[in-house]
Amino acid sequence: MKTIDNRFYGMTNKKMLSLPDFKEKQMLFAHAEWGTKSFLRFANDNIVFSKDGKIISRASCHKVFAVFIVGDIAITSRLLQQAATHAISLFFMRNNFEVFAPFSARAEGNYLLRIKQYSLSEDKELSISRLLVKNKAENQMRLLKSRNKAGDWETYWQNAVLRIAGAKDNQELLGIEGELSRRFFSEYFKDMDWRRRMPRVKPDVPNFLLDMGYTYLFNVVDALLRLHGFDTYKGVYHKLFFQRKSLACDLVEPFRCIIDHALLKAHNLKQVDGDDFSVAEKKVALSYDKQRKYATIFLETIMDHKEDIFSFVHGFYRFIMDSKNEFPEFAIHIE
């Protein structure tokens, strides 16, 4: 089980935690290997991960925010009880990194927030959607500038941001965002023999790794929203759709850039090795013994930005509770 060092924030089942409290939180990655008896349990205020009876690692339950578990593993009811008590989210993932069984901590009873969330007018939802898409577009532009890429894309992006501000409805906004994303991917990942973005299809290594990184990011954002008491199925930009956590989809948008940047950086550092992957039935798969390597790349970049993510979610919470508060914004900084 890999501990990604961090300084996260959170909420207990009793009260919302402060930023200093959240800074001490960790995210854990447990990789249950094929052919081993993997076990996750609670003991002496610790979450303990063992394989074939041997303890691999342990972490204090007071310092854990989320645990991502890949592969078949045995857990105890005591662990689930303590996870709920300490507001720890568990995400059970298949070997392709799709979450099939989330156990998410959440804040119950924040009915004032739910009332405000459900009563947002269409105009208010559109104005929020414009801000989210604008933030995403500006971060895409920052990434492209970091590559010192000259060309007509900069004028195009500036004009697109103006178009976002003037979008008359959700469909127009979706169209602008789609145009920008297609152009961004082709420009930013040009050195990776980029073809096109195909979510969940996994036709090539870049798409596979983007899906993987976005999945981790999505679940962290969703967990933070639930800890604030939001109904994450009720979005503003992504509309209601059966079993889709639309609000989490909304607030992921400004932060997709951190996964994009992490992928390109890993490629440039030669960390992405084509030999780690295989293709079966036109879908890319990752070698079992290499899963930790790529999970660490994305979890570490999320943890590097965890304070930004929490501040954004908390700022969004404050804005929904009282629109006189400033709407949050995230600006990626590239070293």
Short mmCIF file of C-alpha atoms in Angstrom, two decimals:
data_model
loop_
_atom_site.label_atom_id
_atom_site.label_comp_id
_atom_site.label_asym_id
_atom_site.label_seq_id
_atom_site.Cartn_x
_atom_site.Cartn_y
_atom_site.Cartn_z
CA MET A 1 0.00 0.00 0.00
CA LYS A 2 1.60 3.24 -1.07
CA THR A 3 1.16 6.35 1.06
CA ILE A 4 1.12 9.56 -0.95
CA ASP A 5 2.45 12.24 1.41
CA ASN A 6 0.17 15.22 1.69
CA ARG A 7 -1.55 17.93 3.59
CA PHE A 8 -5.26 17.34 2.79
CA TYR A 9 -8.36 18.65 4.53
CA GLY A 10 -11.72 17.06 5.17
CA MET A 11 -14.74 16.62 7.33
CA THR A 12 -15.62 14.19 10.06
CA ASN A 13 -19.09 12.84 10.63
CA LYS A 14 -19.48 15.55 13.28
CA LYS A 15 -18.08 18.75 11.80
CA MET A 16 -16.24 20.20 8.85
CA LEU A 17 -12.48 20.13 9.35
CA SER A 18 -10.25 23.14 8.99
CA LEU A 19 -7.52 23.53 6.40
CA PRO A 20 -4.74 22.80 8.92
CA ASP A 21 -6.48 19.52 9.87
CA PHE A 22 -6.92 18.52 6.26
CA LYS A 23 -3.26 19.22 5.49
CA GLU A 24 -2.33 16.17 7.53
CA LYS A 25 -4.49 13.76 5.53
CA GLN A 26 -3.17 11.04 3.22
CA MET A 27 -4.39 9.07 0.23
CA LEU A 28 -3.49 5.40 0.13
CA PHE A 29 -3.09 3.00 -2.78
CA ALA A 30 -3.51 -0.73 -2.08
CA HIS A 31 -2.55 -3.11 -4.88
CA ALA A 32 -3.89 -6.64 -4.36
CA GLU A 33 -1.73 -8.87 -6.53
CA TRP A 34 -3.02 -11.94 -8.29
CA GLY A 35 -2.28 -15.14 -6.38
CA THR A 36 -1.81 -13.49 -3.00
CA LYS A 37 -4.24 -13.28 -0.08
CA SER A 38 -4.58 -9.54 0.40
CA PHE A 39 -6.29 -8.21 3.50
CA LEU A 40 -7.29 -4.71 4.64
CA ARG A 41 -8.30 -4.33 8.27
CA PHE A 42 -8.50 -1.96 11.21
CA ALA A 43 -6.19 -2.47 14.19
CA ASN A 44 -5.08 -0.11 16.98
CA ASP A 45 -6.38 3.00 15.20
CA ASN A 46 -4.52 2.00 12.04
CA ILE A 47 -5.56 0.82 8.60
CA VAL A 48 -3.39 -2.24 8.03
CA PHE A 49 -2.65 -3.77 4.61
CA SER A 50 -1.24 -7.29 4.52
CA LYS A 51 -0.39 -9.94 1.92
CA ASP A 52 -0.22 -13.66 2.73
CA GLY A 53 -0.27 -12.82 6.44
CA LYS A 54 2.63 -10.34 6.21
CA ILE A 55 1.98 -6.70 7.04
CA ILE A 56 2.98 -4.53 4.09
CA SER A 57 2.09 -1.13 5.51
CA ARG A 58 -0.11 0.69 7.97
CA ALA A 59 -1.43 4.23 8.37
CA SER A 60 -3.25 6.03 11.16
CA CYS A 61 -6.98 6.27 10.49
CA HIS A 62 -6.81 9.86 11.79
CA LYS A 63 -4.59 10.83 8.84
CA VAL A 64 -6.33 9.08 5.93
CA PHE A 65 -8.73 10.75 3.53
CA ALA A 66 -9.19 8.06 0.87
CA VAL A 67 -8.01 4.54 -0.01
CA PHE A 68 -7.88 3.34 -3.62
CA ILE A 69 -7.92 -0.46 -3.85
CA VAL A 70 -7.07 -2.34 -7.06
CA GLY A 71 -7.67 -6.08 -7.30
CA ASP A 72 -9.41 -8.66 -5.11
CA ILE A 73 -9.03 -8.02 -1.40
CA ALA A 74 -10.67 -9.09 1.87
CA ILE A 75 -11.87 -6.41 4.28
CA THR A 76 -13.52 -6.43 7.70
CA SER A 77 -16.80 -4.90 8.83
CA ARG A 78 -14.79 -3.20 11.57
CA LEU A 79 -12.80 -1.38 8.89
CA LEU A 80 -15.97 -0.14 7.20
CA GLN A 81 -17.34 1.02 10.54
CA GLN A 82 -14.18 2.98 11.33
CA ALA A 83 -13.98 4.38 7.81
CA ALA A 84 -17.46 5.83 8.28
CA THR A 85 -16.56 7.18 11.71
CA HIS A 86 -13.41 8.91 10.47
CA ALA A 87 -14.85 10.07 7.12
CA ILE A 88 -12.55 7.86 5.06
CA SER A 89 -13.65 7.00 1.53
CA LEU A 90 -12.78 3.59 0.03
CA PHE A 91 -12.73 3.11 -3.74
CA PHE A 92 -12.67 -0.47 -5.05
CA MET A 93 -11.30 -0.54 -8.59
CA ARG A 94 -11.00 -3.10 -11.36
CA ASN A 95 -7.66 -3.73 -12.99
CA ASN A 96 -8.56 -1.19 -15.67
CA PHE A 97 -8.94 1.39 -12.86
CA GLU A 98 -12.70 1.76 -13.17
CA VAL A 99 -14.36 2.19 -9.78
CA PHE A 100 -16.98 -0.52 -9.32
CA ALA A 101 -17.83 -0.09 -5.62
CA PRO A 102 -17.25 3.24 -3.88
CA PHE A 103 -17.68 3.49 -0.12
CA SER A 104 -17.84 7.26 0.27
CA ALA A 105 -17.88 9.23 3.48
CA ARG A 106 -20.44 12.03 3.44
CA ALA A 107 -22.04 14.74 5.51
CA GLU A 108 -25.68 13.97 6.18
CA GLY A 109 -28.40 16.45 7.04
CA ASN A 110 -27.07 19.63 5.41
CA TYR A 111 -30.58 20.37 4.19
CA LEU A 112 -29.98 24.12 3.79
CA LEU A 113 -27.27 23.40 1.23
CA ARG A 114 -29.48 20.90 -0.60
CA ILE A 115 -32.37 23.41 -0.74
CA LYS A 116 -30.09 26.05 -2.26
CA GLN A 117 -28.55 23.51 -4.63
CA TYR A 118 -31.92 22.28 -5.90
CA SER A 119 -33.40 25.78 -6.23
CA LEU A 120 -30.75 27.27 -8.53
CA SER A 121 -32.41 28.95 -11.51
CA GLU A 122 -31.48 28.04 -15.09
CA ASP A 123 -29.83 31.44 -15.52
CA LYS A 124 -27.76 30.91 -12.37
CA GLU A 125 -26.71 27.44 -13.48
CA LEU A 126 -25.67 28.83 -16.87
CA SER A 127 -23.61 31.61 -15.28
CA ILE A 128 -21.83 29.05 -13.07
CA SER A 129 -21.26 26.80 -16.08
CA ARG A 130 -19.66 29.67 -18.00
CA LEU A 131 -17.24 30.27 -15.13
CA LEU A 132 -16.28 26.58 -14.93
CA VAL A 133 -15.65 26.26 -18.67
CA LYS A 134 -13.79 29.59 -18.77
CA ASN A 135 -11.53 28.41 -15.95
CA LYS A 136 -10.85 25.16 -17.81
CA ALA A 137 -10.05 27.04 -21.05
CA GLU A 138 -7.68 29.43 -19.29
CA ASN A 139 -5.77 26.53 -17.74
CA GLN A 140 -5.53 24.85 -21.14
CA MET A 141 -4.03 28.08 -22.47
CA ARG A 142 -1.53 28.17 -19.59
CA LEU A 143 -0.40 24.63 -20.43
CA LEU A 144 0.06 25.48 -24.09
CA LYS A 145 2.03 28.62 -23.20
CA SER A 146 4.27 26.52 -20.94
CA ARG A 147 5.35 24.60 -24.02
CA ASN A 148 6.33 27.86 -25.75
CA LYS A 149 4.18 26.92 -28.68
CA ALA A 150 3.77 29.82 -31.07
CA GLY A 151 0.87 29.92 -33.48
CA ASP A 152 -2.63 31.10 -34.04
CA TRP A 153 -3.98 29.01 -31.15
CA GLU A 154 -3.47 31.85 -28.63
CA THR A 155 -5.74 34.26 -30.51
CA TYR A 156 -8.20 31.41 -31.00
CA TRP A 157 -8.26 30.71 -27.24
CA GLN A 158 -8.71 34.36 -26.34
CA ASN A 159 -11.63 34.63 -28.72
CA ALA A 160 -13.08 31.39 -27.38
CA VAL A 161 -13.00 32.73 -23.81
CA LEU A 162 -15.04 35.71 -25.01
CA ARG A 163 -17.47 33.33 -26.71
CA ILE A 164 -17.81 31.38 -23.46
CA ALA A 165 -18.82 34.53 -21.60
CA GLY A 166 -21.49 35.20 -24.22
CA ALA A 167 -22.86 31.65 -24.54
CA LYS A 168 -26.65 31.85 -24.57
CA ASP A 169 -27.39 28.31 -23.41
CA ASN A 170 -25.83 25.06 -22.24
CA GLN A 171 -25.68 23.50 -25.70
CA GLU A 172 -23.70 26.43 -27.10
CA LEU A 173 -21.32 26.18 -24.15
CA LEU A 174 -20.85 22.44 -24.70
CA GLY A 175 -20.02 23.12 -28.34
CA ILE A 176 -17.37 25.72 -27.49
CA GLU A 177 -15.81 23.48 -24.84
CA GLY A 178 -15.72 20.55 -27.27
CA GLU A 179 -13.96 22.64 -29.92
CA LEU A 180 -11.37 23.87 -27.43
CA SER A 181 -10.69 20.40 -26.03
CA ARG A 182 -10.16 18.86 -29.45
CA ARG A 183 -7.70 21.55 -30.41
CA PHE A 184 -5.99 21.47 -27.02
CA PHE A 185 -5.35 17.73 -27.10
CA SER A 186 -3.98 17.83 -30.65
CA GLU A 187 -1.63 20.73 -29.80
CA TYR A 188 -0.53 19.71 -26.32
CA PHE A 189 0.03 15.99 -26.94
CA LYS A 190 1.41 16.35 -30.44
CA ASP A 191 4.72 14.76 -29.40
CA MET A 192 2.86 11.66 -28.19
CA ASP A 193 1.46 10.82 -31.64
CA TRP A 194 -1.95 12.01 -30.49
CA ARG A 195 -4.94 10.96 -32.58
CA ARG A 196 -8.07 12.02 -30.72
CA ARG A 197 -9.68 11.84 -27.30
CA MET A 198 -11.82 8.74 -26.85
CA PRO A 199 -13.01 8.46 -23.22
CA ARG A 200 -13.44 4.95 -21.79
CA VAL A 201 -12.63 3.28 -25.13
CA LYS A 202 -8.89 3.04 -24.34
CA PRO A 203 -7.70 2.69 -27.95
CA ASP A 204 -4.14 3.81 -27.16
CA VAL A 205 -1.78 4.50 -24.27
CA PRO A 206 -2.42 8.28 -23.94
CA ASN A 207 -6.19 7.75 -23.78
CA PHE A 208 -5.78 4.90 -21.30
CA LEU A 209 -3.62 7.01 -18.99
CA LEU A 210 -5.88 10.06 -19.23
CA ASP A 211 -8.84 7.87 -18.24
CA MET A 212 -6.84 6.55 -15.32
CA GLY A 213 -5.78 9.98 -14.07
CA TYR A 214 -9.21 11.53 -14.55
CA THR A 215 -10.77 8.65 -12.58
CA TYR A 216 -8.61 9.34 -9.53
CA LEU A 217 -9.28 13.08 -9.83
CA PHE A 218 -13.03 12.58 -10.21
CA ASN A 219 -13.31 10.44 -7.09
CA VAL A 220 -11.30 12.87 -4.97
CA VAL A 221 -13.51 15.78 -6.09
CA ASP A 222 -16.67 13.71 -5.53
CA ALA A 223 -15.52 12.72 -2.04
CA LEU A 224 -14.89 16.35 -1.09
CA LEU A 225 -18.26 17.45 -2.42
CA ARG A 226 -20.03 14.72 -0.45
CA LEU A 227 -18.13 15.69 2.69
CA HIS A 228 -19.54 19.19 2.31
CA GLY A 229 -23.05 17.75 2.00
CA PHE A 230 -23.71 18.20 -1.72
CA ASP A 231 -25.92 15.93 -3.81
CA THR A 232 -23.28 15.12 -6.41
CA TYR A 233 -25.87 13.77 -8.85
CA LYS A 234 -27.33 17.28 -9.29
CA GLY A 235 -24.99 19.29 -11.48
CA VAL A 236 -25.17 22.70 -13.11
CA TYR A 237 -23.20 22.23 -16.36
CA HIS A 238 -23.57 18.48 -16.68
CA LYS A 239 -27.31 17.94 -16.41
CA LEU A 240 -29.19 15.15 -14.66
CA PHE A 241 -28.46 11.74 -16.16
CA PHE A 242 -29.14 8.32 -14.67
CA GLN A 243 -26.44 7.37 -12.13
CA ARG A 244 -24.06 10.12 -13.29
CA LYS A 245 -22.50 12.27 -10.57
CA SER A 246 -22.99 15.41 -12.59
CA LEU A 247 -21.77 17.91 -9.99
CA ALA A 248 -18.49 16.04 -9.60
CA CYS A 249 -18.15 16.12 -13.40
CA ASP A 250 -18.67 19.90 -13.23
CA LEU A 251 -16.00 20.64 -10.66
CA VAL A 252 -13.45 18.31 -12.23
CA GLU A 253 -13.30 20.52 -15.34
CA PRO A 254 -10.94 23.25 -14.04
CA PHE A 255 -8.57 20.56 -12.70
CA ARG A 256 -8.25 18.26 -15.71
CA CYS A 257 -5.17 20.29 -16.61
CA ILE A 258 -3.18 18.78 -13.73
CA ILE A 259 -3.67 15.29 -15.16
CA ASP A 260 -2.87 16.50 -18.68
CA HIS A 261 0.34 18.09 -17.42
CA ALA A 262 1.30 15.01 -15.39
CA LEU A 263 0.91 12.77 -18.45
CA LEU A 264 3.05 14.95 -20.71
CA LYS A 265 5.67 15.36 -17.99
CA ALA A 266 5.82 11.58 -17.47
CA HIS A 267 6.19 11.13 -21.24
CA ASN A 268 9.02 13.67 -21.43
CA LEU A 269 10.80 12.01 -18.49
CA LYS A 270 10.56 8.63 -20.30
CA GLN A 271 8.37 7.23 -17.52
CA VAL A 272 5.74 6.08 -20.01
CA ASP A 273 6.99 2.83 -21.53
CA GLY A 274 5.02 1.21 -24.34
CA ASP A 275 6.26 -2.20 -23.19
CA ASP A 276 4.23 -1.81 -19.99
CA PHE A 277 1.03 -2.07 -22.04
CA SER A 278 -0.68 -4.65 -24.21
CA VAL A 279 -3.57 -4.54 -26.68
CA ALA A 280 -6.46 -7.00 -26.62
CA GLU A 281 -9.61 -6.63 -28.71
CA LYS A 282 -8.51 -3.12 -29.76
CA LYS A 283 -8.28 -2.00 -26.12
CA VAL A 284 -5.10 -1.09 -24.28
CA ALA A 285 -4.41 -2.85 -20.99
CA LEU A 286 -1.71 -2.20 -18.40
CA SER A 287 0.60 -4.92 -17.17
CA TYR A 288 -0.39 -5.92 -13.64
CA ASP A 289 3.04 -5.35 -12.13
CA LYS A 290 3.20 -1.82 -13.59
CA GLN A 291 -0.08 -0.52 -12.19
CA ARG A 292 1.47 1.00 -9.08
CA LYS A 293 3.96 2.94 -11.20
CA TYR A 294 1.28 4.84 -13.12
CA ALA A 295 -1.10 5.16 -10.18
CA THR A 296 1.68 6.90 -8.27
CA ILE A 297 2.26 9.40 -11.08
CA PHE A 298 -1.34 10.60 -10.96
CA LEU A 299 -1.97 10.32 -7.22
CA GLU A 300 1.15 12.34 -6.49
CA THR A 301 0.13 15.14 -8.84
CA ILE A 302 -3.35 15.21 -7.28
CA MET A 303 -1.77 15.42 -3.83
CA ASP A 304 0.50 18.22 -5.02
CA HIS A 305 -2.68 20.18 -5.81
CA LYS A 306 -4.85 18.92 -2.97
CA GLU A 307 -5.03 22.26 -1.22
CA ASP A 308 -6.15 23.91 -4.46
CA ILE A 309 -8.82 21.24 -4.96
CA PHE A 310 -10.16 21.56 -1.43
CA SER A 311 -10.12 25.37 -1.54
CA PHE A 312 -12.07 25.29 -4.80
CA VAL A 313 -14.70 22.88 -3.47
CA HIS A 314 -15.00 24.82 -0.22
CA GLY A 315 -15.23 28.09 -2.15
CA PHE A 316 -17.97 26.58 -4.31
CA TYR A 317 -19.81 25.53 -1.14
CA ARG A 318 -19.61 29.08 0.22
CA PHE A 319 -20.82 30.50 -3.10
CA ILE A 320 -23.85 28.19 -3.22
CA MET A 321 -24.72 29.04 0.37
CA ASP A 322 -24.43 32.78 -0.38
CA SER A 323 -23.77 34.07 -3.91
CA LYS A 324 -22.29 37.25 -2.43
CA ASN A 325 -19.19 35.16 -1.82
CA GLU A 326 -16.66 35.09 -4.63
CA PHE A 327 -16.81 32.17 -7.06
CA PRO A 328 -13.61 30.07 -6.77
CA GLU A 329 -10.95 29.91 -9.46
CA PHE A 330 -7.97 27.63 -10.01
CA ALA A 331 -4.87 28.68 -11.94
CA ILE A 332 -2.31 25.97 -12.67
CA HIS A 333 1.32 26.91 -12.07
CA ILE A 334 3.92 25.09 -14.14
CA GLU A 335 7.46 24.94 -12.82
#
